């Protein structure tokens, strides 16, 4: 199984809602990532969990909150988002530390619209 | 700061060869990685270079010069399905990939 799955595929939420994005992989990878991608732009790294340790991109607003319940699962909790947060949210995983950590397997993404 | 630049768009003809360039200025550089992304889909890994030189992988090759902060992806025998965005990315620190601006390639018959 070389697949990263993400749910939901599409999400529309209001600015006062609380929602969560989910990501799962069963490849035994020990690093998982959240990226944000706006239209016609490259993915921007938001968070990294490596061996259950979180690294944060300091520019990510606190209305985004990651959670890693175990090494196969990664959640992104959303609260009080703004319309400019509308984007494709990509989850990825990678097999190991070092050079192997940069060969990342991406999920299909969640298309988020904030109204 | 970190800058990773690529041409925005390129066009080429089926069967031809195309070279997509990437220049970077980063600190803590651990290697240069190339990804392909079809419209509406997730990126998929293509190739990487840690040391200077050329890496060949079927129709795709990638080159790196660390002293010049320069890489390219070479696509041979272009096919229509190669129409996609090509993203170069710098491996930084531990586990972090910083993506370049991306190059949209259109292949015409």
PDB file of C-alpha atoms in Angstrom:
ATOM      1  CA  UNK A   1       0.000   0.000   0.000  1.00  0.00           C
ATOM      2  CA  UNK A   2       1.746   3.169  -1.239  1.00  0.00           C
ATOM      3  CA  UNK A   3      -1.160   5.478  -0.688  1.00  0.00           C
ATOM      4  CA  UNK A   4      -1.773   8.527   1.446  1.00  0.00           C
ATOM      5  CA  UNK A   5      -5.491   9.099   1.978  1.00  0.00           C
ATOM      6  CA  UNK A   6      -7.156  12.353   2.949  1.00  0.00           C
ATOM      7  CA  UNK A   7     -10.693  13.125   4.030  1.00  0.00           C
ATOM      8  CA  UNK A   8     -12.792  14.957   3.174  1.00  0.00           C
ATOM      9  CA  UNK A   9     -12.059  15.662  -0.511  1.00  0.00           C
ATOM     10  CA  UNK A  10     -13.982  18.937  -0.377  1.00  0.00           C
ATOM     11  CA  UNK A  11     -14.970  21.103   2.582  1.00  0.00           C
ATOM     12  CA  UNK A  12     -16.944  24.331   2.745  1.00  0.00           C
ATOM     13  CA  UNK A  13     -16.998  26.060   6.119  1.00  0.00           C
ATOM     14  CA  UNK A  14     -18.009  29.368   7.599  1.00  0.00           C
ATOM     15  CA  UNK A  15     -15.618  31.615   9.465  1.00  0.00           C
ATOM     16  CA  UNK A  16     -17.069  30.618  12.836  1.00  0.00           C
ATOM     17  CA  UNK A  17     -16.973  26.858  12.257  1.00  0.00           C
ATOM     18  CA  UNK A  18     -14.603  24.273  13.680  1.00  0.00           C
ATOM     19  CA  UNK A  19     -13.628  21.421  11.392  1.00  0.00           C
ATOM     20  CA  UNK A  20     -10.846  18.870  11.006  1.00  0.00           C
ATOM     21  CA  UNK A  21      -8.945  17.457   8.051  1.00  0.00           C
ATOM     22  CA  UNK A  22      -7.704  13.883   8.291  1.00  0.00           C
ATOM     23  CA  UNK A  23      -4.747  12.107   6.728  1.00  0.00           C
ATOM     24  CA  UNK A  24      -3.692   8.470   6.945  1.00  0.00           C
ATOM     25  CA  UNK A  25      -0.823   6.354   5.617  1.00  0.00           C
ATOM     26  CA  UNK A  26       0.038   2.688   6.111  1.00  0.00           C
ATOM     27  CA  UNK A  27       3.515   2.682   4.634  1.00  0.00           C
ATOM     28  CA  UNK A  28       5.262   2.741   8.002  1.00  0.00           C
ATOM     29  CA  UNK A  29       6.527   6.245   7.341  1.00  0.00           C
ATOM     30  CA  UNK A  30       7.693   8.133  10.406  1.00  0.00           C
ATOM     31  CA  UNK A  31       7.388  11.664   9.027  1.00  0.00           C
ATOM     32  CA  UNK A  32       4.140  13.362   7.992  1.00  0.00           C
ATOM     33  CA  UNK A  33       3.503  16.853   6.658  1.00  0.00           C
ATOM     34  CA  UNK A  34       0.788  19.399   6.018  1.00  0.00           C
ATOM     35  CA  UNK A  35       1.094  21.749   3.047  1.00  0.00           C
ATOM     36  CA  UNK A  36      -1.132  24.560   1.808  1.00  0.00           C
ATOM     37  CA  UNK A  37      -1.380  25.168  -1.938  1.00  0.00           C
ATOM     38  CA  UNK A  38      -3.125  28.127  -3.557  1.00  0.00           C
ATOM     39  CA  UNK A  39      -4.082  28.045  -7.228  1.00  0.00           C
ATOM     40  CA  UNK A  40      -1.098  28.169  -9.600  1.00  0.00           C
ATOM     41  CA  UNK A  41       1.319  28.372  -6.652  1.00  0.00           C
ATOM     42  CA  UNK A  42       3.686  25.767  -5.206  1.00  0.00           C
ATOM     43  CA  UNK A  43       2.896  23.907  -1.974  1.00  0.00           C
ATOM     44  CA  UNK A  44       3.898  25.774   1.206  1.00  0.00           C
ATOM     45  CA  UNK A  45       5.004  23.732   4.196  1.00  0.00           C
ATOM     46  CA  UNK A  46       2.844  24.260   7.287  1.00  0.00           C
ATOM     47  CA  UNK A  47       3.781  21.525   9.766  1.00  0.00           C
ATOM     48  CA  UNK A  48       6.092  18.529  10.032  1.00  0.00           C
ATOM     49  CA  UNK A  49       5.735  15.592  12.415  1.00  0.00           C
ATOM     50  CA  UNK A  50       8.894  13.534  12.448  1.00  0.00           C
ATOM     51  CA  UNK A  51       9.048  10.567  14.807  1.00  0.00           C
ATOM     52  CA  UNK A  52       6.038  12.121  16.594  1.00  0.00           C
ATOM     53  CA  UNK A  53       7.899  15.389  17.151  1.00  0.00           C
ATOM     54  CA  UNK A  54       6.259  18.535  15.758  1.00  0.00           C
ATOM     55  CA  UNK A  55       8.050  21.236  13.798  1.00  0.00           C
ATOM     56  CA  UNK A  56       6.078  24.373  13.134  1.00  0.00           C
ATOM     57  CA  UNK A  57       6.370  26.890  10.334  1.00  0.00           C
ATOM     58  CA  UNK A  58       6.350  30.033  12.452  1.00  0.00           C
ATOM     59  CA  UNK A  59       4.320  31.954   9.875  1.00  0.00           C
ATOM     60  CA  UNK A  60       1.293  29.628  10.169  1.00  0.00           C
ATOM     61  CA  UNK A  61      -1.555  31.290  12.111  1.00  0.00           C
ATOM     62  CA  UNK A  62      -2.761  29.666  15.326  1.00  0.00           C
ATOM     63  CA  UNK A  63      -6.176  29.039  13.797  1.00  0.00           C
ATOM     64  CA  UNK A  64      -4.506  25.962  12.261  1.00  0.00           C
ATOM     65  CA  UNK A  65      -3.678  23.272  14.824  1.00  0.00           C
ATOM     66  CA  UNK A  66      -2.047  19.934  13.911  1.00  0.00           C
ATOM     67  CA  UNK A  67      -2.424  16.705  15.811  1.00  0.00           C
ATOM     68  CA  UNK A  68      -0.637  13.379  15.367  1.00  0.00           C
ATOM     69  CA  UNK A  69      -2.574  10.686  17.306  1.00  0.00           C
ATOM     70  CA  UNK A  70      -0.153   7.972  16.129  1.00  0.00           C
ATOM     71  CA  UNK A  71       2.513   7.481  13.458  1.00  0.00           C
ATOM     72  CA  UNK A  72      -0.108   6.630  10.786  1.00  0.00           C
ATOM     73  CA  UNK A  73      -2.548   9.460  11.366  1.00  0.00           C
ATOM     74  CA  UNK A  74      -2.298  13.218  11.030  1.00  0.00           C
ATOM     75  CA  UNK A  75      -5.102  15.701  11.636  1.00  0.00           C
ATOM     76  CA  UNK A  76      -5.370  19.418  10.977  1.00  0.00           C
ATOM     77  CA  UNK A  77      -7.878  21.216  13.195  1.00  0.00           C
ATOM     78  CA  UNK A  78      -9.374  24.393  11.766  1.00  0.00           C
ATOM     79  CA  UNK A  79     -11.010  27.156  13.784  1.00  0.00           C
ATOM     80  CA  UNK A  80     -12.128  30.695  12.942  1.00  0.00           C
ATOM     81  CA  UNK A  81     -10.639  30.589   9.456  1.00  0.00           C
ATOM     82  CA  UNK A  82     -10.563  33.508   7.039  1.00  0.00           C
ATOM     83  CA  UNK A  83     -11.591  33.502   3.357  1.00  0.00           C
ATOM     84  CA  UNK A  84      -7.908  33.776   2.365  1.00  0.00           C
ATOM     85  CA  UNK A  85      -7.369  30.346   3.951  1.00  0.00           C
ATOM     86  CA  UNK A  86      -9.312  28.808   1.064  1.00  0.00           C
ATOM     87  CA  UNK A  87      -6.841  26.501  -0.681  1.00  0.00           C
ATOM     88  CA  UNK A  88      -5.898  22.887  -1.366  1.00  0.00           C
ATOM     89  CA  UNK A  89      -4.484  21.271   1.775  1.00  0.00           C
ATOM     90  CA  UNK A  90      -2.069  18.475   1.014  1.00  0.00           C
ATOM     91  CA  UNK A  91      -0.822  15.820   3.381  1.00  0.00           C
ATOM     92  CA  UNK A  92       2.404  13.946   2.680  1.00  0.00           C
ATOM     93  CA  UNK A  93       4.543  11.292   4.320  1.00  0.00           C
ATOM     94  CA  UNK A  94       8.121  10.135   3.906  1.00  0.00           C
ATOM     95  CA  UNK A  95       9.980   6.999   4.894  1.00  0.00           C
ATOM     96  CA  UNK A  96      12.968   8.101   6.909  1.00  0.00           C
ATOM     97  CA  UNK A  97      15.269  10.778   8.068  1.00  0.00           C
ATOM     98  CA  UNK A  98      18.051  12.187   5.921  1.00  0.00           C
ATOM     99  CA  UNK A  99      17.749  12.286   2.147  1.00  0.00           C
ATOM    100  CA  UNK A 100      14.859   9.810   2.189  1.00  0.00           C
ATOM    101  CA  UNK A 101      12.717  12.303   4.072  1.00  0.00           C
ATOM    102  CA  UNK A 102      12.566  14.500   0.980  1.00  0.00           C
ATOM    103  CA  UNK A 103      11.032  11.768  -1.210  1.00  0.00           C
ATOM    104  CA  UNK A 104       7.530  12.510  -0.084  1.00  0.00           C
ATOM    105  CA  UNK A 105       4.288  10.746  -0.964  1.00  0.00           C
ATOM    106  CA  UNK A 106       1.381  13.135  -1.270  1.00  0.00           C
ATOM    107  CA  UNK A 107      -2.294  12.537  -0.684  1.00  0.00           C
ATOM    108  CA  UNK A 108      -4.929  13.849  -3.128  1.00  0.00           C
ATOM    109  CA  UNK A 109      -5.660  16.866  -0.930  1.00  0.00           C
ATOM    110  CA  UNK A 110      -8.696  18.499   0.633  1.00  0.00           C
ATOM    111  CA  UNK A 111     -10.133  21.439  -1.297  1.00  0.00           C
ATOM    112  CA  UNK A 112     -11.181  23.921   1.425  1.00  0.00           C
ATOM    113  CA  UNK A 113     -13.472  26.888   0.832  1.00  0.00           C
ATOM    114  CA  UNK A 114     -14.063  29.379   3.642  1.00  0.00           C
ATOM    115  CA  UNK A 115     -17.177  31.506   3.226  1.00  0.00           C
TER     116      UNK A 115
ATOM    117  CA  UNK B   1      16.051  34.400   2.955  1.00  0.00           C
ATOM    118  CA  UNK B   2      15.366  31.540   0.612  1.00  0.00           C
ATOM    119  CA  UNK B   3      14.721  31.940  -3.096  1.00  0.00           C
ATOM    120  CA  UNK B   4      13.989  29.131  -5.489  1.00  0.00           C
ATOM    121  CA  UNK B   5      13.195  30.317  -9.016  1.00  0.00           C
ATOM    122  CA  UNK B   6      11.937  28.595 -12.149  1.00  0.00           C
ATOM    123  CA  UNK B   7      10.479  29.823 -15.438  1.00  0.00           C
ATOM    124  CA  UNK B   8       6.723  30.215 -15.128  1.00  0.00           C
ATOM    125  CA  UNK B   9       5.722  28.511 -18.358  1.00  0.00           C
ATOM    126  CA  UNK B  10       7.310  26.498 -21.155  1.00  0.00           C
ATOM    127  CA  UNK B  11       5.987  24.880 -24.304  1.00  0.00           C
ATOM    128  CA  UNK B  12       7.430  22.032 -26.354  1.00  0.00           C
ATOM    129  CA  UNK B  13       6.493  19.589 -29.087  1.00  0.00           C
ATOM    130  CA  UNK B  14       5.760  15.887 -28.701  1.00  0.00           C
ATOM    131  CA  UNK B  15       8.957  13.841 -29.170  1.00  0.00           C
ATOM    132  CA  UNK B  16      11.240  16.774 -28.394  1.00  0.00           C
ATOM    133  CA  UNK B  17      13.603  17.383 -25.449  1.00  0.00           C
ATOM    134  CA  UNK B  18      12.955  20.128 -22.906  1.00  0.00           C
ATOM    135  CA  UNK B  19      15.145  21.473 -20.092  1.00  0.00           C
ATOM    136  CA  UNK B  20      13.529  23.118 -17.062  1.00  0.00           C
ATOM    137  CA  UNK B  21      15.935  25.228 -15.031  1.00  0.00           C
ATOM    138  CA  UNK B  22      15.878  25.959 -11.323  1.00  0.00           C
ATOM    139  CA  UNK B  23      18.112  28.394  -9.430  1.00  0.00           C
ATOM    140  CA  UNK B  24      18.232  28.561  -5.674  1.00  0.00           C
ATOM    141  CA  UNK B  25      19.666  30.595  -2.823  1.00  0.00           C
ATOM    142  CA  UNK B  26      19.117  28.794   0.443  1.00  0.00           C
ATOM    143  CA  UNK B  27      20.874  28.045   3.707  1.00  0.00           C
ATOM    144  CA  UNK B  28      21.135  24.556   5.151  1.00  0.00           C
ATOM    145  CA  UNK B  29      20.780  22.949   1.700  1.00  0.00           C
ATOM    146  CA  UNK B  30      20.636  19.132   1.652  1.00  0.00           C
ATOM    147  CA  UNK B  31      19.759  18.416  -1.956  1.00  0.00           C
ATOM    148  CA  UNK B  32      17.493  19.375  -4.858  1.00  0.00           C
ATOM    149  CA  UNK B  33      14.312  17.443  -5.606  1.00  0.00           C
ATOM    150  CA  UNK B  34      11.969  17.439  -8.594  1.00  0.00           C
ATOM    151  CA  UNK B  35       8.233  16.779  -8.462  1.00  0.00           C
ATOM    152  CA  UNK B  36       5.568  16.580 -11.181  1.00  0.00           C
ATOM    153  CA  UNK B  37       2.049  17.844 -10.569  1.00  0.00           C
ATOM    154  CA  UNK B  38      -0.783  17.375 -13.045  1.00  0.00           C
ATOM    155  CA  UNK B  39      -3.612  19.878 -12.819  1.00  0.00           C
ATOM    156  CA  UNK B  40      -5.930  19.050  -9.933  1.00  0.00           C
ATOM    157  CA  UNK B  41      -3.702  16.249  -8.653  1.00  0.00           C
ATOM    158  CA  UNK B  42      -1.090  15.789  -5.926  1.00  0.00           C
ATOM    159  CA  UNK B  43       2.641  16.194  -6.626  1.00  0.00           C
ATOM    160  CA  UNK B  44       4.581  13.007  -7.377  1.00  0.00           C
ATOM    161  CA  UNK B  45       8.310  12.565  -6.827  1.00  0.00           C
ATOM    162  CA  UNK B  46      10.495  12.367  -9.958  1.00  0.00           C
ATOM    163  CA  UNK B  47      14.182  12.687  -9.169  1.00  0.00           C
ATOM    164  CA  UNK B  48      16.759  14.124  -6.814  1.00  0.00           C
ATOM    165  CA  UNK B  49      20.405  15.255  -6.631  1.00  0.00           C
ATOM    166  CA  UNK B  50      22.460  15.527  -3.498  1.00  0.00           C
ATOM    167  CA  UNK B  51      25.891  15.670  -5.127  1.00  0.00           C
ATOM    168  CA  UNK B  52      26.932  17.606  -8.222  1.00  0.00           C
ATOM    169  CA  UNK B  53      26.315  15.882 -11.511  1.00  0.00           C
ATOM    170  CA  UNK B  54      23.680  14.189 -13.590  1.00  0.00           C
ATOM    171  CA  UNK B  55      21.174  11.586 -12.399  1.00  0.00           C
ATOM    172  CA  UNK B  56      19.312   9.655 -15.097  1.00  0.00           C
ATOM    173  CA  UNK B  57      15.978   7.942 -14.595  1.00  0.00           C
ATOM    174  CA  UNK B  58      14.454   6.730 -17.840  1.00  0.00           C
ATOM    175  CA  UNK B  59      13.198   9.684 -19.882  1.00  0.00           C
ATOM    176  CA  UNK B  60      13.952  12.070 -17.024  1.00  0.00           C
ATOM    177  CA  UNK B  61      17.374  13.323 -15.943  1.00  0.00           C
ATOM    178  CA  UNK B  62      18.284  15.884 -13.327  1.00  0.00           C
ATOM    179  CA  UNK B  63      21.490  17.867 -12.897  1.00  0.00           C
ATOM    180  CA  UNK B  64      22.881  19.800  -9.943  1.00  0.00           C
ATOM    181  CA  UNK B  65      25.686  22.301  -9.481  1.00  0.00           C
ATOM    182  CA  UNK B  66      25.892  23.231  -5.800  1.00  0.00           C
ATOM    183  CA  UNK B  67      28.558  25.888  -6.353  1.00  0.00           C
ATOM    184  CA  UNK B  68      26.317  27.687  -8.863  1.00  0.00           C
ATOM    185  CA  UNK B  69      23.030  27.123  -7.017  1.00  0.00           C
ATOM    186  CA  UNK B  70      21.596  25.625 -10.197  1.00  0.00           C
ATOM    187  CA  UNK B  71      19.678  22.545 -11.231  1.00  0.00           C
ATOM    188  CA  UNK B  72      17.777  21.405 -14.283  1.00  0.00           C
ATOM    189  CA  UNK B  73      15.321  18.680 -15.182  1.00  0.00           C
ATOM    190  CA  UNK B  74      15.675  17.222 -18.658  1.00  0.00           C
ATOM    191  CA  UNK B  75      12.705  15.485 -20.241  1.00  0.00           C
ATOM    192  CA  UNK B  76      13.371  13.441 -23.379  1.00  0.00           C
ATOM    193  CA  UNK B  77      10.982  11.989 -25.968  1.00  0.00           C
ATOM    194  CA  UNK B  78       8.200  14.225 -24.725  1.00  0.00           C
ATOM    195  CA  UNK B  79       4.702  12.790 -24.569  1.00  0.00           C
ATOM    196  CA  UNK B  80       1.378  14.582 -24.288  1.00  0.00           C
ATOM    197  CA  UNK B  81       0.977  13.185 -20.752  1.00  0.00           C
ATOM    198  CA  UNK B  82       4.094  15.142 -19.706  1.00  0.00           C
ATOM    199  CA  UNK B  83       2.005  18.329 -19.778  1.00  0.00           C
ATOM    200  CA  UNK B  84       2.063  19.262 -16.096  1.00  0.00           C
ATOM    201  CA  UNK B  85       3.698  21.569 -13.580  1.00  0.00           C
ATOM    202  CA  UNK B  86       7.244  20.713 -12.585  1.00  0.00           C
ATOM    203  CA  UNK B  87       8.350  21.781  -9.127  1.00  0.00           C
ATOM    204  CA  UNK B  88      11.905  21.915  -7.915  1.00  0.00           C
ATOM    205  CA  UNK B  89      12.333  21.830  -4.156  1.00  0.00           C
ATOM    206  CA  UNK B  90      15.277  22.303  -1.818  1.00  0.00           C
ATOM    207  CA  UNK B  91      15.728  19.888   1.054  1.00  0.00           C
ATOM    208  CA  UNK B  92      16.374  21.977   4.141  1.00  0.00           C
ATOM    209  CA  UNK B  93      17.347  21.070   7.673  1.00  0.00           C
ATOM    210  CA  UNK B  94      15.608  17.917   8.814  1.00  0.00           C
ATOM    211  CA  UNK B  95      12.611  16.745   6.759  1.00  0.00           C
ATOM    212  CA  UNK B  96      11.705  20.143   5.260  1.00  0.00           C
ATOM    213  CA  UNK B  97      11.077  20.671   1.549  1.00  0.00           C
ATOM    214  CA  UNK B  98      10.846  24.216   0.249  1.00  0.00           C
ATOM    215  CA  UNK B  99       9.260  24.340  -3.192  1.00  0.00           C
ATOM    216  CA  UNK B 100      10.172  26.636  -6.028  1.00  0.00           C
ATOM    217  CA  UNK B 101       7.721  28.685  -8.016  1.00  0.00           C
ATOM    218  CA  UNK B 102       6.924  25.823 -10.427  1.00  0.00           C
ATOM    219  CA  UNK B 103       7.066  25.586 -14.230  1.00  0.00           C
ATOM    220  CA  UNK B 104       3.922  24.838 -16.214  1.00  0.00           C
ATOM    221  CA  UNK B 105       4.887  22.734 -19.250  1.00  0.00           C
ATOM    222  CA  UNK B 106       2.556  22.355 -22.213  1.00  0.00           C
ATOM    223  CA  UNK B 107       3.354  19.673 -24.793  1.00  0.00           C
ATOM    224  CA  UNK B 108       1.803  20.138 -28.233  1.00  0.00           C
ATOM    225  CA  UNK B 109       1.327  17.454 -30.906  1.00  0.00           C
TER     226      UNK B 109
END
